[in-house]
């Protein structure tokens, strides 16, 4: 089993930056891909970004490309999401997720087996 704990959410103004962290524990060596998803009120959970733990390949939703950066520190079993130039439409609960399979499609939420509890990000205009 893998446990994921997010941190770093909070309140921000448009244009500000926040950094989310996702600390993984348990059987973390098997987490081939780690991702970030978000869910705004009354909307579906959507893909934000993902990273392959071994080779570091990164993936981004078009809506965050150029503003968000995902990174990982395998020694600390932690994945980060640096969010710059925040917009009110980035307001959502952000979830960290992990999958054991390197063949998983990084942007497909159904491919992820492990999920964190989520951290709220609120961006005001």
XYZ file of N, CA and C in Angstrom:
375
model
N 0.825 -1.191 0.000
C 0.000 0.000 0.000
C 0.870 1.255 0.000
N 0.323 2.307 -0.533
C 1.000 3.590 -0.586
C 0.078 4.627 0.042
N 0.631 5.418 0.916
C -0.132 6.514 1.512
C 0.419 7.830 0.981
N -0.483 8.731 0.642
C -0.109 10.026 0.089
C -0.691 11.133 0.948
N 0.141 12.107 1.284
C -0.307 13.235 2.100
C 0.113 14.526 1.414
N -0.891 15.326 1.062
C -0.626 16.605 0.411
C -0.483 17.713 1.452
N 0.260 18.730 1.082
C 0.368 19.930 1.912
C 0.711 21.100 1.012
N 0.559 22.309 1.561
C 0.973 23.491 0.830
C -0.149 24.309 0.229
N -1.368 23.822 0.350
C -2.483 24.598 -0.176
C -2.756 25.816 0.682
N -3.679 26.644 0.231
C -4.039 27.816 1.006
C -4.678 28.876 0.151
N -4.650 30.090 0.674
C -5.232 31.232 -0.017
C -4.150 31.987 -0.765
N -4.487 32.461 -1.951
C -3.549 33.231 -2.751
C -4.334 34.252 -3.558
N -3.631 35.239 -4.011
C -4.235 36.208 -4.917
C -3.791 35.895 -6.332
N -4.549 36.360 -7.274
C -4.191 36.163 -8.672
C -2.777 36.690 -8.920
N -1.986 35.851 -9.597
C -0.608 36.222 -9.868
C 0.391 35.678 -8.862
N -0.105 35.216 -7.737
C 0.766 34.670 -6.697
C 1.247 33.263 -7.064
N 2.102 32.753 -6.200
C 2.616 31.392 -6.361
C 2.356 30.575 -5.103
N 2.168 29.277 -5.297
C 2.077 28.321 -4.203
C 2.830 27.074 -4.618
N 3.331 26.334 -3.640
C 3.958 25.050 -3.933
C 3.284 23.969 -3.114
N 2.763 22.998 -3.816
C 2.155 21.846 -3.165
C 3.188 20.730 -3.037
N 3.076 19.989 -1.957
C 3.941 18.833 -1.747
C 3.075 17.603 -1.544
N 3.596 16.475 -1.960
C 2.915 15.194 -1.760
C 3.955 14.216 -1.233
N 3.817 13.872 0.029
C 4.739 12.931 0.653
C 4.153 11.534 0.582
N 4.916 10.620 0.045
C 4.465 9.234 -0.106
C 5.144 8.348 0.921
N 4.406 7.416 1.438
C 4.967 6.443 2.369
C 4.377 5.076 2.056
N 4.990 4.057 2.607
C 4.538 2.705 2.331
C 5.374 2.091 1.231
N 4.736 1.378 0.341
C 5.421 0.656 -0.720
C 5.710 1.597 -1.890
N 6.442 2.676 -1.618
C 6.587 3.749 -2.594
C 7.453 3.375 -3.787
N 8.315 2.373 -3.643
C 9.205 2.051 -4.765
C 8.421 1.614 -5.988
N 7.172 1.227 -5.789
C 6.384 0.730 -6.908
C 5.545 1.811 -7.571
N 5.623 3.030 -7.063
C 4.800 4.096 -7.643
C 5.487 4.628 -8.890
N 5.098 4.099 -10.048
C 5.784 4.439 -11.287
C 5.483 5.852 -11.755
N 4.245 6.274 -11.551
C 3.814 7.600 -11.995
C 3.094 8.265 -10.835
N 3.407 9.524 -10.619
C 2.674 10.295 -9.622
C 2.082 11.513 -10.302
N 0.875 11.823 -9.918
C 0.180 12.904 -10.595
C -0.544 13.830 -9.641
N -0.952 14.942 -10.200
C -1.797 15.900 -9.489
C -3.089 16.071 -10.283
N -4.172 16.033 -9.575
C -5.482 16.296 -10.141
C -6.150 17.379 -9.296
N -7.177 17.967 -9.831
C -7.911 18.965 -9.054
C -9.392 18.851 -9.336
N -10.158 19.295 -8.340
C -11.606 19.255 -8.483
C -12.197 20.521 -7.906
N -12.818 21.286 -8.780
C -13.516 22.501 -8.370
C -14.954 22.138 -8.031
N -15.637 22.991 -7.257
C -17.029 22.705 -6.898
C -17.887 22.457 -8.132
N -18.649 21.393 -8.080
C -19.609 21.036 -9.132
C -18.937 20.689 -10.464
N -17.681 20.340 -10.396
C -16.978 19.937 -11.619
C -16.323 18.570 -11.416
N -16.006 17.952 -12.533
C -15.312 16.670 -12.492
C -13.862 16.872 -12.056
N -13.313 15.835 -11.446
C -11.904 15.872 -11.123
C -11.110 15.846 -12.434
N -10.135 16.727 -12.551
C -9.405 16.833 -13.808
C -7.900 16.719 -13.603
N -7.259 16.264 -14.634
C -5.811 16.104 -14.628
C -5.134 17.468 -14.623
N -4.049 17.572 -13.846
C -3.244 18.786 -13.811
C -1.839 18.498 -14.336
N -1.194 17.511 -13.733
C 0.191 17.233 -14.099
C 0.585 15.857 -13.579
N 1.629 15.275 -14.189
C 2.124 13.980 -13.737
C 3.613 13.870 -14.057
N 4.258 12.952 -13.357
C 5.686 12.744 -13.559
C 6.007 11.268 -13.386
N 6.868 10.763 -14.238
C 7.347 9.385 -14.097
C 8.522 9.394 -13.120
N 8.412 8.609 -12.096
C 9.414 8.657 -11.021
C 10.800 8.264 -11.493
N 10.899 7.320 -12.391
C 12.222 6.819 -12.759
C 12.953 7.742 -13.723
N 12.271 8.176 -14.765
C 12.960 8.943 -15.822
C 12.634 10.430 -15.759
N 11.615 10.791 -14.970
C 11.306 12.202 -14.802
C 10.494 12.834 -15.908
N 9.961 12.048 -16.845
C 9.094 12.628 -17.880
C 7.905 13.320 -17.218
N 7.569 14.489 -17.740
C 6.490 15.267 -17.142
C 5.361 15.499 -18.142
N 4.168 15.690 -17.613
C 2.963 15.881 -18.402
C 2.136 16.995 -17.754
N 1.505 17.815 -18.589
C 0.724 18.930 -18.077
C -0.576 19.086 -18.844
N -1.592 19.516 -18.137
C -2.815 19.943 -18.802
C -2.534 21.262 -19.507
N -3.227 21.491 -20.598
C -3.012 22.728 -21.358
C -3.274 23.953 -20.498
N -4.218 23.851 -19.584
C -4.612 25.000 -18.778
C -3.521 25.455 -17.801
N -2.554 24.600 -17.521
C -1.516 24.971 -16.560
C -0.127 24.995 -17.186
N -0.041 24.573 -18.429
C 1.267 24.511 -19.083
C 1.913 25.891 -19.105
N 3.173 25.940 -18.719
C 3.887 27.209 -18.675
C 3.760 27.943 -17.357
N 2.819 27.517 -16.506
C 2.628 28.162 -15.207
C 2.965 27.212 -14.050
N 2.672 25.944 -14.214
C 2.910 24.953 -13.171
C 4.100 24.082 -13.561
N 4.832 23.653 -12.535
C 5.960 22.761 -12.748
C 5.919 21.628 -11.729
N 5.961 20.408 -12.227
C 5.986 19.243 -11.342
C 7.427 18.753 -11.230
N 7.768 18.306 -10.045
C 9.107 17.761 -9.835
C 9.036 16.697 -8.755
N 10.110 15.930 -8.629
C 10.104 14.892 -7.604
C 11.468 14.786 -6.960
N 11.436 14.369 -5.706
C 12.652 14.056 -4.965
C 12.480 12.616 -4.503
N 13.044 11.707 -5.268
C 12.833 10.292 -4.972
C 13.429 9.889 -3.626
N 14.491 10.560 -3.220
C 15.102 10.240 -1.930
C 14.150 10.553 -0.779
N 13.330 11.561 -0.980
C 12.364 11.960 0.052
C 10.979 11.407 -0.223
N 10.837 10.663 -1.323
C 9.514 10.139 -1.707
C 8.481 11.254 -1.754
N 8.861 12.362 -2.345
C 7.994 13.537 -2.376
C 7.908 14.081 -3.794
N 6.706 14.481 -4.158
C 6.459 15.135 -5.437
C 5.949 16.544 -5.143
N 6.372 17.476 -5.954
C 6.012 18.873 -5.757
C 5.250 19.394 -6.974
N 4.418 20.377 -6.727
C 3.760 21.097 -7.808
C 3.940 22.581 -7.531
N 4.837 23.196 -8.278
C 5.056 24.638 -8.171
C 4.041 25.331 -9.061
N 3.220 26.164 -8.462
C 2.157 26.834 -9.191
C 2.436 28.325 -9.204
N 2.726 28.858 -10.376
C 3.000 30.284 -10.542
C 1.870 30.943 -11.323
N 1.834 32.242 -11.256
C 0.830 33.021 -11.993
C -0.565 32.453 -11.778
N -0.907 32.236 -10.546
C -2.190 31.621 -10.228
C -3.355 32.479 -10.707
N -4.421 31.799 -11.090
C -5.633 32.443 -11.567
C -6.812 31.991 -10.705
N -7.859 32.787 -10.650
C -9.030 32.348 -9.878
C -9.557 30.990 -10.338
N -9.446 30.689 -11.610
C -9.934 29.399 -12.120
C -9.067 28.222 -11.683
N -7.954 28.491 -11.018
C -7.156 27.405 -10.436
C -7.712 26.968 -9.079
N -8.692 27.680 -8.582
C -9.296 27.331 -7.296
C -9.914 25.945 -7.357
N -9.483 25.086 -6.454
C -9.955 23.705 -6.436
C -9.310 22.980 -5.259
N -9.790 21.789 -5.012
C -9.068 20.874 -4.130
C -8.086 20.104 -5.001
N -6.848 20.097 -4.606
C -5.802 19.433 -5.374
C -5.457 18.103 -4.721
N -5.452 17.063 -5.534
C -5.199 15.711 -5.063
C -3.921 15.156 -5.686
N -3.149 14.505 -4.862
C -2.004 13.751 -5.326
C -2.447 12.320 -5.581
N -1.886 11.697 -6.589
C -2.255 10.331 -6.927
C -1.029 9.562 -7.395
N -1.110 8.244 -7.287
C 0.017 7.410 -7.697
C -0.494 6.118 -8.323
N 0.262 5.628 -9.278
C -0.045 4.343 -9.890
C 1.227 3.507 -9.935
N 1.037 2.206 -9.804
C 2.166 1.291 -9.799
C 2.681 0.973 -11.196
N 1.873 1.245 -12.199
C 2.177 0.733 -13.527
C 2.720 1.811 -14.444
N 3.899 1.568 -14.985
C 4.519 2.540 -15.887
C 3.762 2.651 -17.203
N 2.953 1.650 -17.503
C 2.167 1.693 -18.736
C 0.892 2.522 -18.580
N 0.607 2.976 -17.378
C -0.601 3.769 -17.157
C -0.546 5.067 -17.964
N -1.719 5.522 -18.346
C -1.827 6.796 -19.050
C -1.786 7.897 -18.002
N -0.784 8.754 -18.026
C -0.581 9.700 -16.922
C -1.757 10.629 -16.652
N -2.535 10.974 -17.684
C -3.602 11.966 -17.498
C -4.962 11.351 -17.218
N -4.991 10.022 -17.127
C -6.271 9.335 -16.921
C -6.461 9.017 -15.453
N -7.426 9.672 -14.801
C -7.573 9.490 -13.367
C -7.931 8.059 -12.982
N -8.596 7.343 -13.849
C -8.973 5.966 -13.542
C -7.772 5.022 -13.484
N -6.618 5.493 -13.975
C -5.419 4.663 -13.967
C -4.721 4.675 -12.607
N -5.099 5.606 -11.740
C -4.401 5.784 -10.472
C -5.090 5.000 -9.373
N -4.280 4.274 -8.615
C -4.811 3.439 -7.544
C -4.812 4.156 -6.199
N -3.830 4.991 -5.953
C -3.670 5.608 -4.649
C -3.942 7.109 -4.749
N -4.656 7.616 -3.750
C -5.032 9.029 -3.738
C -4.814 9.612 -2.350
N -4.403 10.880 -2.318
C -4.339 11.594 -1.065
C -5.684 12.175 -0.708
N -5.738 12.840 0.437
C -6.997 13.422 0.916
C -7.317 14.749 0.260
N -6.341 15.379 -0.325
C -6.568 16.636 -1.011
C -6.183 17.841 -0.170
N -5.829 18.915 -0.852
C -5.513 20.177 -0.183
C -6.177 21.304 -0.973
N -6.801 22.208 -0.254
C -7.566 23.282 -0.891
C -6.647 24.407 -1.348
N -6.868 24.839 -2.570
C -6.202 26.034 -3.110
C -7.291 27.005 -3.526
N -7.248 28.194 -2.984
C -8.224 29.224 -3.303
C -7.491 30.453 -3.785
N -7.841 30.880 -4.995
C -7.192 32.036 -5.598
C -8.232 33.130 -5.797
N -7.980 34.269 -5.215
C -8.909 35.389 -5.342
C -8.403 36.372 -6.398
N -9.358 37.062 -6.992
C -9.002 38.006 -8.065
C -8.636 39.368 -7.506
